[in-house]
Amino acid sequence: MALQCGIVGLPNVGKSTLFNCLSNAKAQAANFPFCTIEPNVGVITVPDERLTKLAELVNPQRIVPTTVEIVDIAGLVKGASKGEGLGNKFLANIRETDAILHVLRCFDDENVTHVDGSVNPVRDKEIIDYELQLKDLESVDARISKVQKQAQTGGDKQAKLAYDVLVRYKEALEQGKPARTVKLENKEDEKFARELFLLTNKPVLYVCNVDETSAIAGNKYVEMVRGAIKDENAELLIVAAKIESEIAEFETYEEREMFLSELGLEESGVNRLIKAAYRLLNLETFLTAGVQEVRAWTYLKGSKAPQCAGVIHTDFEKGFIRAEVIKYEDYIKYKSESACKDAGKMNIEGKEYVVQDGDIMHFRFNV
Ligand SMILES: Nc1nc2c(ncn2[C@@H]2O[C@H](COP(=O)(O)OP(=O)(O)OP(=O)(O)O)[C@@H](O)[C@H]2O)c(=O)[nH]1
Ligand SMILES: [Mg+2]
């Protein structure tokens, strides 16, 4: 499962610049509103130094990191749902993403036009939130009109369930609340809700785009945002997107490290963003190490061994017998699978084993 994140924000706040600092795919970023029209999709490989260290010991034919996909779309403006700007149809491009990256302009620059005339990230955030809620309301209303009749007249249980959930979303959205504030009680409702793909039901990561001097400590705009989102279960990330996108252009890792440390940054925006997204989405990584490949896999924190096996292949989950687990630190210490085994550091785990971040897994299964 490649994790997908969609970028939203007003025009000209630095969405495509952020996209460029994250991914190798290049999007056009320029100082005019609505620079982006068609969506840009980029694949970021998740940097994980454990993969490199393991590969040095195993010498595999290939190293396969796990990936995150980023979708950069056009800027939204106030009234987008009524056709202002480029309208809101392009939001369909981020309908099925796992999380939203909400980019907020937190830098002053007279030369970069702000569509609303001044820099105010909290106002901007409210405009975007409102437009996302209206888009969701559109989807909810459309679904309601499909199921209403069946739900109210017949004994159609499924339609009744759908209708009840939809009405709750409608009420919340009409009060200007995001769909994620609706707490559903049972698994069936949750399943139905997931399939609605509501934008305001997705976890959100606020990305404050600052000038390079504020890359570490942030600035007054970042503090405004922090205050405004304190009751939301959201992450906030400070990125100096422009300078980082320039740094990302350098060929070698050493050069990039050098420029980042000059800014006072220990880690690039990509790394920080991925870590924040993983935290937000409750994701962790397990590893597999074989002569063909050393590979990282993303799974939902708290998953048991069979579910993790299923990340590799559904047959692995169905035919799961057991898992042989070596802790990453042990592998590095003893330097091979057989040495770990001899040292008693390979554990045989069954169906109830809860996989831990960094576990090196070997699944046994039959099909
Ligand atoms: N000074 C400064 N300029 C920035 C920063 N980030 C982006 N810019 C500039 O702002 C302008 C707009 O950036 P884009 O990344 O194209 O903005 P966008 O949000 O993708 O805009 P649309 O595609 O039009 O919605 C460009 O000229 C960037 O160079 C920043 O941190 N500081
Ligand atoms: Mg753009």
PDB file of N, CA and C in Angstrom, residues 299-310 317 320 350-355 361 363:
ATOM      1  N   TYR A 299       3.171  -0.584   7.346  1.00  0.00           N
ATOM      2  CA  TYR A 299       1.987  -1.244   7.914  1.00  0.00           C
ATOM      3  C   TYR A 299       1.382  -0.360   8.996  1.00  0.00           C
ATOM      4  N   LEU A 300       0.153  -0.669   9.332  1.00  0.00           N
ATOM      5  CA  LEU A 300      -0.556   0.079  10.358  1.00  0.00           C
ATOM      6  C   LEU A 300      -0.082  -0.384  11.729  1.00  0.00           C
ATOM      7  N   LYS A 301       0.377   0.580  12.540  1.00  0.00           N
ATOM      8  CA  LYS A 301       0.863   0.290  13.878  1.00  0.00           C
ATOM      9  C   LYS A 301      -0.135  -0.577  14.648  1.00  0.00           C
ATOM     10  N   GLY A 302       0.376  -1.569  15.341  1.00  0.00           N
ATOM     11  CA  GLY A 302      -0.520  -2.441  16.098  1.00  0.00           C
ATOM     12  C   GLY A 302      -0.951  -3.677  15.327  1.00  0.00           C
ATOM     13  N   SER A 303      -0.557  -3.768  14.047  1.00  0.00           N
ATOM     14  CA  SER A 303      -0.949  -4.939  13.253  1.00  0.00           C
ATOM     15  C   SER A 303      -0.237  -6.185  13.757  1.00  0.00           C
ATOM     16  N   LYS A 304      -0.929  -7.307  13.609  1.00  0.00           N
ATOM     17  CA  LYS A 304      -0.332  -8.579  13.988  1.00  0.00           C
ATOM     18  C   LYS A 304       0.376  -9.190  12.775  1.00  0.00           C
ATOM     19  N   ALA A 305       1.202 -10.202  13.075  1.00  0.00           N
ATOM     20  CA  ALA A 305       2.041 -10.796  12.030  1.00  0.00           C
ATOM     21  C   ALA A 305       1.286 -11.170  10.738  1.00  0.00           C
ATOM     22  N   PRO A 306       0.107 -11.839  10.834  1.00  0.00           N
ATOM     23  CA  PRO A 306      -0.554 -12.210   9.576  1.00  0.00           C
ATOM     24  C   PRO A 306      -0.949 -11.007   8.714  1.00  0.00           C
ATOM     25  N   GLN A 307      -1.413  -9.924   9.349  1.00  0.00           N
ATOM     26  CA  GLN A 307      -1.774  -8.733   8.572  1.00  0.00           C
ATOM     27  C   GLN A 307      -0.541  -8.151   7.880  1.00  0.00           C
ATOM     28  N   CYS A 308       0.578  -8.167   8.585  1.00  0.00           N
ATOM     29  CA  CYS A 308       1.804  -7.652   7.973  1.00  0.00           C
ATOM     30  C   CYS A 308       2.242  -8.530   6.812  1.00  0.00           C
ATOM     31  N   ALA A 309       2.045  -9.844   6.982  1.00  0.00           N
ATOM     32  CA  ALA A 309       2.357 -10.752   5.881  1.00  0.00           C
ATOM     33  C   ALA A 309       1.491 -10.390   4.677  1.00  0.00           C
ATOM     34  N   GLY A 310       0.254  -9.997   4.959  1.00  0.00           N
ATOM     35  CA  GLY A 310      -0.685  -9.615   3.910  1.00  0.00           C
ATOM     36  C   GLY A 310      -0.283  -8.356   3.157  1.00  0.00           C
ATOM     37  N   GLU A 317      -0.944 -13.884   3.954  1.00  0.00           N
ATOM     38  CA  GLU A 317      -1.833 -13.732   5.101  1.00  0.00           C
ATOM     39  C   GLU A 317      -2.739 -14.956   5.234  1.00  0.00           C
ATOM     40  N   PHE A 320      -0.752 -18.058   6.392  1.00  0.00           N
ATOM     41  CA  PHE A 320       0.240 -17.761   7.433  1.00  0.00           C
ATOM     42  C   PHE A 320       0.437 -18.920   8.402  1.00  0.00           C
ATOM     43  N   GLY A 350       3.850 -16.336  16.461  1.00  0.00           N
ATOM     44  CA  GLY A 350       2.611 -16.836  15.860  1.00  0.00           C
ATOM     45  C   GLY A 350       1.660 -15.719  15.467  1.00  0.00           C
ATOM     46  N   LYS A 351       0.391 -16.129  15.302  1.00  0.00           N
ATOM     47  CA  LYS A 351      -0.633 -15.217  14.772  1.00  0.00           C
ATOM     48  C   LYS A 351      -0.896 -13.994  15.628  1.00  0.00           C
ATOM     49  N   GLU A 352      -0.590 -14.103  16.917  1.00  0.00           N
ATOM     50  CA  GLU A 352      -0.935 -13.004  17.810  1.00  0.00           C
ATOM     51  C   GLU A 352       0.197 -11.992  17.978  1.00  0.00           C
ATOM     52  N   TYR A 353       1.315 -12.237  17.341  1.00  0.00           N
ATOM     53  CA  TYR A 353       2.466 -11.342  17.528  1.00  0.00           C
ATOM     54  C   TYR A 353       2.176  -9.958  16.931  1.00  0.00           C
ATOM     55  N   VAL A 354       2.389  -8.926  17.744  1.00  0.00           N
ATOM     56  CA  VAL A 354       2.212  -7.553  17.261  1.00  0.00           C
ATOM     57  C   VAL A 354       3.564  -7.061  16.728  1.00  0.00           C
ATOM     58  N   VAL A 355       3.602  -6.794  15.449  1.00  0.00           N
ATOM     59  CA  VAL A 355       4.856  -6.424  14.786  1.00  0.00           C
ATOM     60  C   VAL A 355       5.323  -5.043  15.266  1.00  0.00           C
ATOM     61  N   MET A 361      11.399  -9.359   9.273  1.00  0.00           N
ATOM     62  CA  MET A 361      10.412 -10.437   9.270  1.00  0.00           C
ATOM     63  C   MET A 361      10.721 -11.464   8.191  1.00  0.00           C
ATOM     64  N   PHE A 363       8.372 -14.553   6.823  1.00  0.00           N
ATOM     65  CA  PHE A 363       7.091 -15.242   7.019  1.00  0.00           C
ATOM     66  C   PHE A 363       7.138 -16.648   6.461  1.00  0.00           C
TER      67      PHE A 363
END
